[in-house]
GROMACS .gro file of C-alpha atoms in nm:
model
  354
    1GLY     CA    1   1.903  -6.656  -9.393
    2PRO     CA    2   2.081  -6.859  -9.565
    3GLN     CA    3   2.275  -6.781  -9.851
    4MET     CA    4   2.240  -7.108 -10.050
    5ARG     CA    5   1.917  -7.237 -10.163
    6PRO     CA    6   1.938  -7.698 -10.184
    7VAL     CA    7   1.714  -7.797 -10.411
    8THR     CA    8   1.672  -8.101 -10.190
    9ARG     CA    9   1.861  -8.210  -9.839
   10PRO     CA   10   2.129  -8.463  -9.786
   11ALA     CA   11   2.057  -8.720  -9.591
   12VAL     CA   12   2.364  -8.830  -9.314
   13ARG     CA   13   2.342  -9.184  -9.220
   14ARG     CA   14   2.554  -9.367  -8.959
   15PRO     CA   15   2.669  -9.653  -9.132
   16ALA     CA   16   2.555 -10.040  -8.950
   17THR     CA   17   2.752 -10.164  -8.678
   18HIS     CA   18   2.641 -10.535  -8.770
   19PRO     CA   19   2.720 -10.637  -9.090
   20ARG     CA   20   2.580 -10.956  -9.005
   21PRO     CA   21   2.207 -11.003  -9.071
   22ARG     CA   22   1.947 -11.076  -8.765
   23PRO     CA   23   1.680 -11.299  -8.799
   24PRO     CA   24   1.311 -11.097  -8.784
   25VAL     CA   25   1.240 -10.963  -8.389
   26ALA     CA   26   0.921 -10.916  -8.286
   27ARG     CA   27   0.785 -10.692  -8.109
   28ARG     CA   28   0.524 -10.508  -7.833
   29ALA     CA   29   0.363 -10.208  -7.958
   30ALA     CA   30   0.472  -9.919  -7.783
   31PRO     CA   31   0.314  -9.847  -7.451
   32GLY     CA   32   0.106  -9.517  -7.502
   33LEU     CA   33   0.188  -9.241  -7.337
   34ALA     CA   34   0.072  -9.197  -6.923
   35PRO     CA   35  -0.198  -8.908  -6.950
   36LEU     CA   36  -0.142  -8.578  -6.786
   37SER     CA   37  -0.266  -8.559  -6.411
   38LYS     CA   38  -0.555  -8.263  -6.399
   39ASP     CA   39  -0.337  -8.043  -6.183
   40VAL     CA   40  -0.115  -7.954  -6.438
   41ASP     CA   41  -0.283  -8.034  -6.824
   42VAL     CA   42  -0.408  -7.676  -7.018
   43GLY     CA   43  -0.528  -7.920  -7.248
   44PRO     CA   44  -0.899  -7.717  -7.278
   45GLU     CA   45  -0.725  -7.445  -7.284
   46VAL     CA   46  -0.554  -7.546  -7.595
   47LYS     CA   47  -0.793  -7.666  -7.759
   48ARG     CA   48  -1.022  -7.377  -7.725
   49LEU     CA   49  -0.682  -7.173  -7.868
   50PHE     CA   50  -0.731  -7.442  -8.159
   51ASP     CA   51  -1.102  -7.457  -8.249
   52THR     CA   52  -1.037  -7.069  -8.233
   53LEU     CA   53  -0.811  -7.071  -8.500
   54PHE     CA   54  -0.916  -7.259  -8.732
   55CYS     CA   55  -1.306  -7.224  -8.751
   56VAL     CA   56  -1.329  -7.502  -8.575
   57GLY     CA   57  -1.706  -7.620  -8.523
   58ARG     CA   58  -1.829  -7.311  -8.782
   59PRO     CA   59  -1.856  -7.183  -9.002
   60ALA     CA   60  -1.481  -7.022  -9.192
   61ASP     CA   61  -1.514  -6.707  -9.199
   62LYS     CA   62  -1.203  -6.503  -9.431
   63PRO     CA   63  -0.917  -6.597  -9.258
   64CYS     CA   64  -0.998  -6.963  -9.211
   65GLN     CA   65  -1.040  -6.959  -9.568
   66GLN     CA   66  -0.727  -6.849  -9.643
   67MET     CA   67  -0.552  -7.060  -9.423
   68ALA     CA   68  -0.738  -7.346  -9.553
   69ALA     CA   69  -0.609  -7.267  -9.958
   70ALA     CA   70  -0.264  -7.225  -9.819
   71ILE     CA   71  -0.268  -7.609  -9.625
   72GLU     CA   72  -0.487  -7.770  -9.957
   73ARG     CA   73  -0.145  -7.598 -10.169
   74TYR     CA   74   0.075  -7.699  -9.931
   75ARG     CA   75  -0.029  -8.086  -9.895
   76ARG     CA   76  -0.040  -8.097 -10.263
   77THR     CA   77   0.241  -7.965 -10.387
   78TYR     CA   78   0.561  -8.031 -10.126
   79ARG     CA   79   0.430  -8.293  -9.847
   80ALA     CA   80   0.307  -8.525 -10.067
   81PRO     CA   81   0.638  -8.570 -10.357
   82MET     CA   82   0.918  -8.498 -10.066
   83ARG     CA   83   0.714  -8.761  -9.841
   84LYS     CA   84   0.760  -9.022 -10.230
   85TRP     CA   85   1.087  -8.901 -10.234
   86LEU     CA   86   1.148  -8.968  -9.913
   87GLN     CA   87   1.053  -9.280  -9.877
   88THR     CA   88   1.320  -9.492 -10.052
   89LYS     CA   89   1.552  -9.260  -9.886
   90ARG     CA   90   1.494  -9.286  -9.514
   91PRO     CA   91   1.507  -9.635  -9.311
   92ALA     CA   92   1.255  -9.794  -9.251
   93LYS     CA   93   1.282  -9.831  -8.917
   94LEU     CA   94   1.396  -9.568  -8.697
   95PRO     CA   95   1.382  -9.464  -8.349
   96PRO     CA   96   1.077  -9.288  -8.172
   97THR     CA   97   1.202  -8.951  -8.097
   98LEU     CA   98   1.315  -8.652  -8.307
   99LEU     CA   99   1.508  -8.428  -8.188
  100TYR     CA  100   1.531  -8.045  -8.399
  101PRO     CA  101   1.752  -7.760  -8.267
  102PHE     CA  102   1.659  -7.390  -8.401
  103ALA     CA  103   1.372  -7.502  -8.502
  104GLY     CA  104   1.138  -7.201  -8.396
  105GLY     CA  105   0.774  -7.304  -8.457
  106ASP     CA  106   0.810  -7.532  -8.758
  107LEU     CA  107   0.610  -7.871  -8.633
  108VAL     CA  108   0.472  -7.872  -9.000
  109SER     CA  109   0.847  -7.973  -9.147
  110ALA     CA  110   0.901  -8.202  -8.866
  111VAL     CA  111   0.595  -8.458  -8.878
  112SER     CA  112   0.604  -8.373  -9.268
  113ALA     CA  113   0.933  -8.565  -9.319
  114PHE     CA  114   0.867  -8.783  -9.022
  115PRO     CA  115   0.509  -8.887  -9.024
  116HIS     CA  116   0.561  -9.221  -8.762
  117GLN     CA  117   0.771  -9.019  -8.494
  118ARG     CA  118   0.602  -9.059  -8.130
  119ARG     CA  119   0.804  -8.798  -7.960
  120TYR     CA  120   0.940  -8.441  -8.107
  121VAL     CA  121   1.161  -8.228  -7.926
  122HIS     CA  122   1.222  -7.937  -8.057
  123LEU     CA  123   1.441  -7.654  -7.931
  124SER     CA  124   1.533  -7.206  -8.038
  125LEU     CA  125   1.515  -6.948  -7.877
  126GLU     CA  126   1.178  -6.853  -7.940
  127HIS     CA  127   0.942  -6.904  -7.597
  128ALA     CA  128   0.657  -7.179  -7.592
  129GLY     CA  129   0.379  -6.855  -7.517
  130PRO     CA  130   0.067  -6.864  -7.313
  131PRO     CA  131  -0.230  -7.102  -7.394
  132ASP     CA  132  -0.488  -6.866  -7.345
  133PRO     CA  133  -0.332  -6.511  -7.528
  134LEU     CA  134  -0.636  -6.373  -7.675
  135ARG     CA  135  -0.839  -6.446  -7.348
  136GLY     CA  136  -0.974  -6.097  -7.300
  137LEU     CA  137  -0.905  -5.966  -7.685
  138LYS     CA  138  -1.182  -5.762  -7.816
  139PRO     CA  139  -1.359  -5.974  -8.106
  140PHE     CA  140  -1.171  -5.729  -8.417
  141GLN     CA  141  -0.829  -5.794  -8.202
  142ILE     CA  142  -0.903  -6.163  -8.198
  143THR     CA  143  -0.963  -6.143  -8.633
  144ASP     CA  144  -0.648  -5.899  -8.586
  145ALA     CA  145  -0.423  -6.154  -8.424
  146ARG     CA  146  -0.538  -6.491  -8.605
  147TRP     CA  147  -0.471  -6.277  -8.960
  148LYS     CA  148  -0.104  -6.229  -8.866
  149LEU     CA  149  -0.057  -6.607  -8.683
  150HIS     CA  150  -0.197  -6.698  -9.074
  151TYR     CA  151   0.027  -6.426  -9.264
  152MET     CA  152   0.315  -6.645  -9.104
  153ALA     CA  153   0.212  -6.889  -9.108
  154GLY     CA  154   0.129  -6.899  -9.489
  155LEU     CA  155   0.585  -6.789  -9.489
  156LEU     CA  156   0.627  -7.131  -9.309
  157LEU     CA  157   0.438  -7.308  -9.571
  158ALA     CA  158   0.577  -7.092  -9.909
  159HIS     CA  159   0.895  -7.130  -9.762
  160GLY     CA  160   0.992  -7.381  -9.581
  161GLU     CA  161   1.147  -7.245  -9.283
  162SER     CA  162   1.109  -6.925  -9.033
  163PHE     CA  163   1.302  -6.624  -9.071
  164SER     CA  164   1.508  -6.520  -8.800
  165VAL     CA  165   1.291  -6.142  -8.846
  166ASP     CA  166   0.982  -6.242  -8.834
  167LEU     CA  167   1.022  -6.514  -8.519
  168GLN     CA  168   1.172  -6.213  -8.315
  169LYS     CA  169   0.782  -5.996  -8.444
  170GLN     CA  170   0.672  -6.356  -8.331
  171GLU     CA  171   0.722  -6.314  -8.013
  172GLN     CA  172   0.564  -5.958  -7.945
  173ALA     CA  173   0.259  -6.043  -8.108
  174ARG     CA  174  -0.084  -6.099  -7.921
  175LEU     CA  175  -0.052  -6.496  -8.042
  176PRO     CA  176   0.269  -6.489  -7.915
  177GLY     CA  177   0.531  -6.780  -7.896
  178VAL     CA  178   0.589  -7.092  -8.099
  179LEU     CA  179   0.199  -7.228  -7.982
  180PRO     CA  180   0.044  -7.140  -8.243
  181LEU     CA  181   0.280  -7.221  -8.484
  182PHE     CA  182   0.268  -7.601  -8.341
  183LEU     CA  183  -0.083  -7.594  -8.420
  184VAL     CA  184  -0.079  -7.510  -8.691
  185GLY     CA  185   0.105  -7.744  -8.788
  186LEU     CA  186  -0.149  -8.040  -8.614
  187ARG     CA  187  -0.402  -7.890  -8.891
  188VAL     CA  188  -0.156  -7.929  -9.136
  189HIS     CA  189  -0.096  -8.224  -9.075
  190GLY     CA  190  -0.500  -8.321  -8.973
  191GLY     CA  191  -0.438  -8.362  -8.619
  192THR     CA  192  -0.575  -8.240  -8.287
  193PRO     CA  193  -0.445  -8.139  -7.966
  194THR     CA  194  -0.512  -8.339  -7.720
  195GLY     CA  195  -0.303  -8.196  -7.373
  196LEU     CA  196  -0.078  -7.913  -7.286
  197ALA     CA  197   0.167  -7.894  -6.986
  198TYR     CA  198   0.430  -7.623  -6.961
  199VAL     CA  199   0.791  -7.781  -6.807
  200ARG     CA  200   1.099  -7.630  -6.651
  201VAL     CA  201   1.430  -7.830  -6.707
  202THR     CA  202   1.638  -7.974  -6.401
  203PRO     CA  203   1.977  -7.966  -6.379
  204GLU     CA  204   1.948  -8.283  -6.420
  205GLY     CA  205   1.830  -8.267  -6.769
  206LYS     CA  206   1.444  -8.366  -6.661
  207LEU     CA  207   1.155  -8.236  -6.702
  208VAL     CA  208   0.944  -8.115  -6.426
  209PRO     CA  209   0.529  -7.975  -6.509
  210TYR     CA  210   0.427  -7.678  -6.350
  211THR     CA  211   0.113  -7.693  -6.222
  212ARG     CA  212  -0.193  -7.511  -6.293
  213ALA     CA  213  -0.229  -7.355  -5.975
  214GLU     CA  214   0.219  -7.213  -6.032
  215LEU     CA  215   0.118  -7.119  -6.398
  216SER     CA  216  -0.171  -6.876  -6.275
  217ALA     CA  217   0.027  -6.719  -6.010
  218ALA     CA  218   0.265  -6.421  -5.958
  219GLY     CA  219   0.564  -6.450  -6.120
  220PRO     CA  220   0.882  -6.357  -6.334
  221LYS     CA  221   0.860  -6.277  -6.652
  222ALA     CA  222   1.072  -6.423  -6.905
  223ARG     CA  223   1.370  -6.348  -7.045
  224ARG     CA  224   1.526  -6.273  -7.378
  225LEU     CA  225   1.743  -6.545  -7.532
  226PHE     CA  226   1.907  -6.391  -7.771
  227ALA     CA  227   2.105  -5.975  -7.680
  228THR     CA  228   1.923  -5.786  -7.905
  229TRP     CA  229   1.571  -5.888  -7.894
  230LYS     CA  230   1.253  -5.812  -7.680
  231ASP     CA  231   1.190  -5.988  -7.343
  232PRO     CA  232   0.839  -6.131  -7.440
  233ARG     CA  233   0.522  -6.033  -7.235
  234TYR     CA  234   0.459  -6.316  -7.046
  235SER     CA  235   0.565  -6.542  -6.714
  236LYS     CA  236   0.886  -6.740  -6.770
  237ARG     CA  237   0.710  -7.055  -6.651
  238PHE     CA  238   0.584  -7.071  -7.019
  239ALA     CA  239   0.908  -7.086  -7.230
  240HIS     CA  240   0.903  -7.485  -7.222
  241LEU     CA  241   0.570  -7.738  -7.283
  242GLU     CA  242   0.470  -8.049  -7.416
  243LEU     CA  243   0.199  -8.035  -7.602
  244ARG     CA  244   0.007  -8.362  -7.702
  245PHE     CA  245  -0.145  -8.476  -7.991
  246ARG     CA  246  -0.298  -8.702  -8.249
  247LEU     CA  247  -0.303  -8.716  -8.565
  248PRO     CA  248  -0.535  -8.941  -8.855
  249GLY     CA  249  -0.550  -9.313  -8.740
  250ASP     CA  250  -0.367  -9.290  -8.390
  251LYS     CA  251  -0.503  -9.429  -8.076
  252THR     CA  252  -0.248  -9.313  -7.905
  253ASP     CA  253  -0.145  -8.934  -7.788
  254ARG     CA  254   0.222  -8.832  -7.901
  255ARG     CA  255   0.377  -8.561  -7.805
  256VAL     CA  256   0.593  -8.251  -7.889
  257ILE     CA  257   0.847  -8.118  -7.689
  258HIS     CA  258   0.978  -7.743  -7.769
  259LEU     CA  259   1.272  -7.624  -7.521
  260ALA     CA  260   1.384  -7.255  -7.510
  261ALA     CA  261   1.711  -7.243  -7.526
  262ASN     CA  262   1.970  -7.039  -7.665
  263LEU     CA  263   2.219  -7.325  -7.806
  264GLY     CA  264   2.526  -7.151  -7.831
  265ASN     CA  265   2.853  -7.252  -7.669
  266PRO     CA  266   2.814  -6.993  -7.356
  267GLY     CA  267   2.417  -7.071  -7.341
  268MET     CA  268   2.490  -7.440  -7.295
  269LYS     CA  269   2.673  -7.335  -7.028
  270ARG     CA  270   2.408  -7.139  -6.825
  271ALA     CA  271   2.192  -7.436  -6.884
  272PRO     CA  272   2.358  -7.802  -6.805
  273GLY     CA  273   1.992  -7.964  -6.793
  274VAL     CA  274   1.899  -7.886  -7.144
  275GLY     CA  275   2.249  -8.089  -7.226
  276ARG     CA  276   2.216  -8.359  -6.993
  277LEU     CA  277   1.816  -8.445  -7.106
  278LEU     CA  278   1.937  -8.382  -7.491
  279ALA     CA  279   2.164  -8.666  -7.378
  280SER     CA  280   1.917  -8.906  -7.254
  281LEU     CA  281   1.758  -8.866  -7.622
  282LYS     CA  282   1.933  -9.151  -7.776
  283PRO     CA  283   1.879  -9.399  -7.981
  284ARG     CA  284   1.737  -9.097  -8.227
  285SER     CA  285   1.692  -8.879  -8.577
  286LEU     CA  286   1.784  -8.591  -8.600
  287MET     CA  287   1.652  -8.285  -8.848
  288ILE     CA  288   1.882  -7.957  -8.923
  289LYS     CA  289   1.721  -7.733  -9.104
  290ALA     CA  290   1.776  -7.327  -9.177
  291SER     CA  291   2.009  -7.307  -8.913
  292SER     CA  292   2.209  -7.017  -9.073
  293TYR     CA  293   2.512  -7.226  -9.046
  294LEU     CA  294   2.621  -7.225  -8.691
  295MET     CA  295   2.718  -7.561  -8.667
  296TRP     CA  296   3.000  -7.444  -8.923
  297THR     CA  297   3.236  -7.272  -8.650
  298ASP     CA  298   3.319  -7.364  -8.319
  299ASP     CA  299   3.114  -7.104  -8.120
  300PHE     CA  300   2.827  -7.429  -8.100
  301SER     CA  301   3.103  -7.671  -8.068
  302ARG     CA  302   2.862  -7.789  -7.768
  303VAL     CA  303   2.601  -7.885  -7.857
  304ARG     CA  304   2.729  -8.010  -8.266
  305ASP     CA  305   2.904  -8.281  -8.065
  306LEU     CA  306   2.615  -8.365  -7.856
  307ILE     CA  307   2.307  -8.396  -8.081
  308PHE     CA  308   2.564  -8.626  -8.329
  309THR     CA  309   2.622  -8.878  -8.097
  310ASP     CA  310   2.382  -9.161  -8.103
  311THR     CA  311   2.220  -9.066  -8.378
  312ARG     CA  312   2.113  -9.310  -8.654
  313PHE     CA  313   1.970  -9.110  -8.904
  314ALA     CA  314   1.962  -8.736  -8.946
  315LEU     CA  315   1.790  -8.516  -9.253
  316SER     CA  316   1.945  -8.201  -9.374
  317ASP     CA  317   2.016  -7.876  -9.547
  318LEU     CA  318   2.325  -7.764  -9.613
  319THR     CA  319   2.327  -7.616  -9.296
  320ALA     CA  320   2.484  -7.907  -9.112
  321PRO     CA  321   2.846  -7.930  -9.009
  322TYR     CA  322   3.062  -7.974  -9.381
  323PRO     CA  323   3.121  -8.357  -9.508
  324ALA     CA  324   3.501  -8.389  -9.356
  325TRP     CA  325   3.308  -8.338  -8.975
  326LEU     CA  326   3.073  -8.575  -9.045
  327GLN     CA  327   3.263  -8.869  -9.234
  328LYS     CA  328   3.522  -8.858  -8.958
  329ARG     CA  329   3.226  -8.928  -8.666
  330GLY     CA  330   3.230  -9.208  -8.911
  331TYR     CA  331   2.910  -9.109  -9.103
  332GLN     CA  332   2.812  -9.200  -9.415
  333VAL     CA  333   2.738  -8.835  -9.629
  334GLU     CA  334   2.459  -8.833  -9.917
  335THR     CA  335   2.388  -8.544 -10.111
  336TYR     CA  336   2.108  -8.458 -10.337
  337GLY     CA  337   2.038  -8.164 -10.538
  338LYS     CA  338   2.196  -7.831 -10.714
  339PHE     CA  339   2.332  -7.601 -10.511
  340ALA     CA  340   2.415  -7.227 -10.559
  341CYS     CA  341   2.672  -7.040 -10.501
  342ILE     CA  342   2.733  -6.868 -10.093
  343THR     CA  343   2.774  -6.524 -10.064
  344LYS     CA  344   2.926  -6.508  -9.704
  345PRO     CA  345   3.347  -6.492  -9.773
  346ARG     CA  346   3.380  -6.682  -9.428
  347LEU     CA  347   3.171  -6.977  -9.498
  348ALA     CA  348   3.278  -6.994  -9.881
  349GLY     CA  349   3.531  -7.265  -9.802
  350SER     CA  350   3.331  -7.516  -9.615
  351ALA     CA  351   3.115  -7.521  -9.841
  352LEU     CA  352   3.339  -7.621 -10.102
  353PRO     CA  353   3.316  -8.002 -10.012
  354TRP     CA  354   2.941  -8.041 -10.064
   0.00000   0.00000   0.00000
């Protein structure tokens, strides 16, 4: 985990490329997403899972009561003051896409900090997970799975991040993968799922959905993306997803796309489609949080160089690339808060500029 805890997070902003003011331009509202076709949409399953996890349409039991209390505490003590603070730091107009590498299942923070984006693109070592993991379980097993998920969600809401050791356990849980944590994020922000598709990434960087028939067919199992982790117990077709959802006031769907990917240089080389997809997401905003200082090293230079190209605005904790690297590429760096000492000797020198 991080060795230095910022009180607040630095904002990284590109200087304006057109110094002269431009006249206002009338803009049309962005068109809504085309609906998912029935042969790829597993929305009914994810809606059923959402209702089960959060007691929708029935009296709240103890797990739901505890989760509701944690959500209300997060909204009151963290989201509200953080959004108020960001109003004066974040540009008024941002691209509709937010890229969040090393995200785990943290849709909570993405929507808290960027509440108006229409597309959230997350990448992490964790797989998406199946849409109906509770099917066939006994009632006491379902209750146990919900308790464990709510424990994971409680850590995320309390600390603002998920630790790798906990995410490893999440891969093997009865409610596996990041999908259940995404549903927690929707619940935190008052949203509801409206559709779900599982996708594969082509070598050209395109997302192609699996059909329901393909998802039901026998196939190879998912493989771990980090050497010391364990292989998931479900199909590799449940690695990547596109989750459609609406937040209060929305008239059209938003989406979060999750890609299970190892973002180290060897992993990016093995998955060229991921790099091409990221390159196509422009212009964009960027969020980096709890990335274990990986982008301070050249071991992650491929993804580092890629995601900081055509990024208009970035919000990060201390694990973003250090200031000299950012300034060399034309970024204006604004820092906020105070930072404690760093204990890893190999990182101490890079930490001094902050």
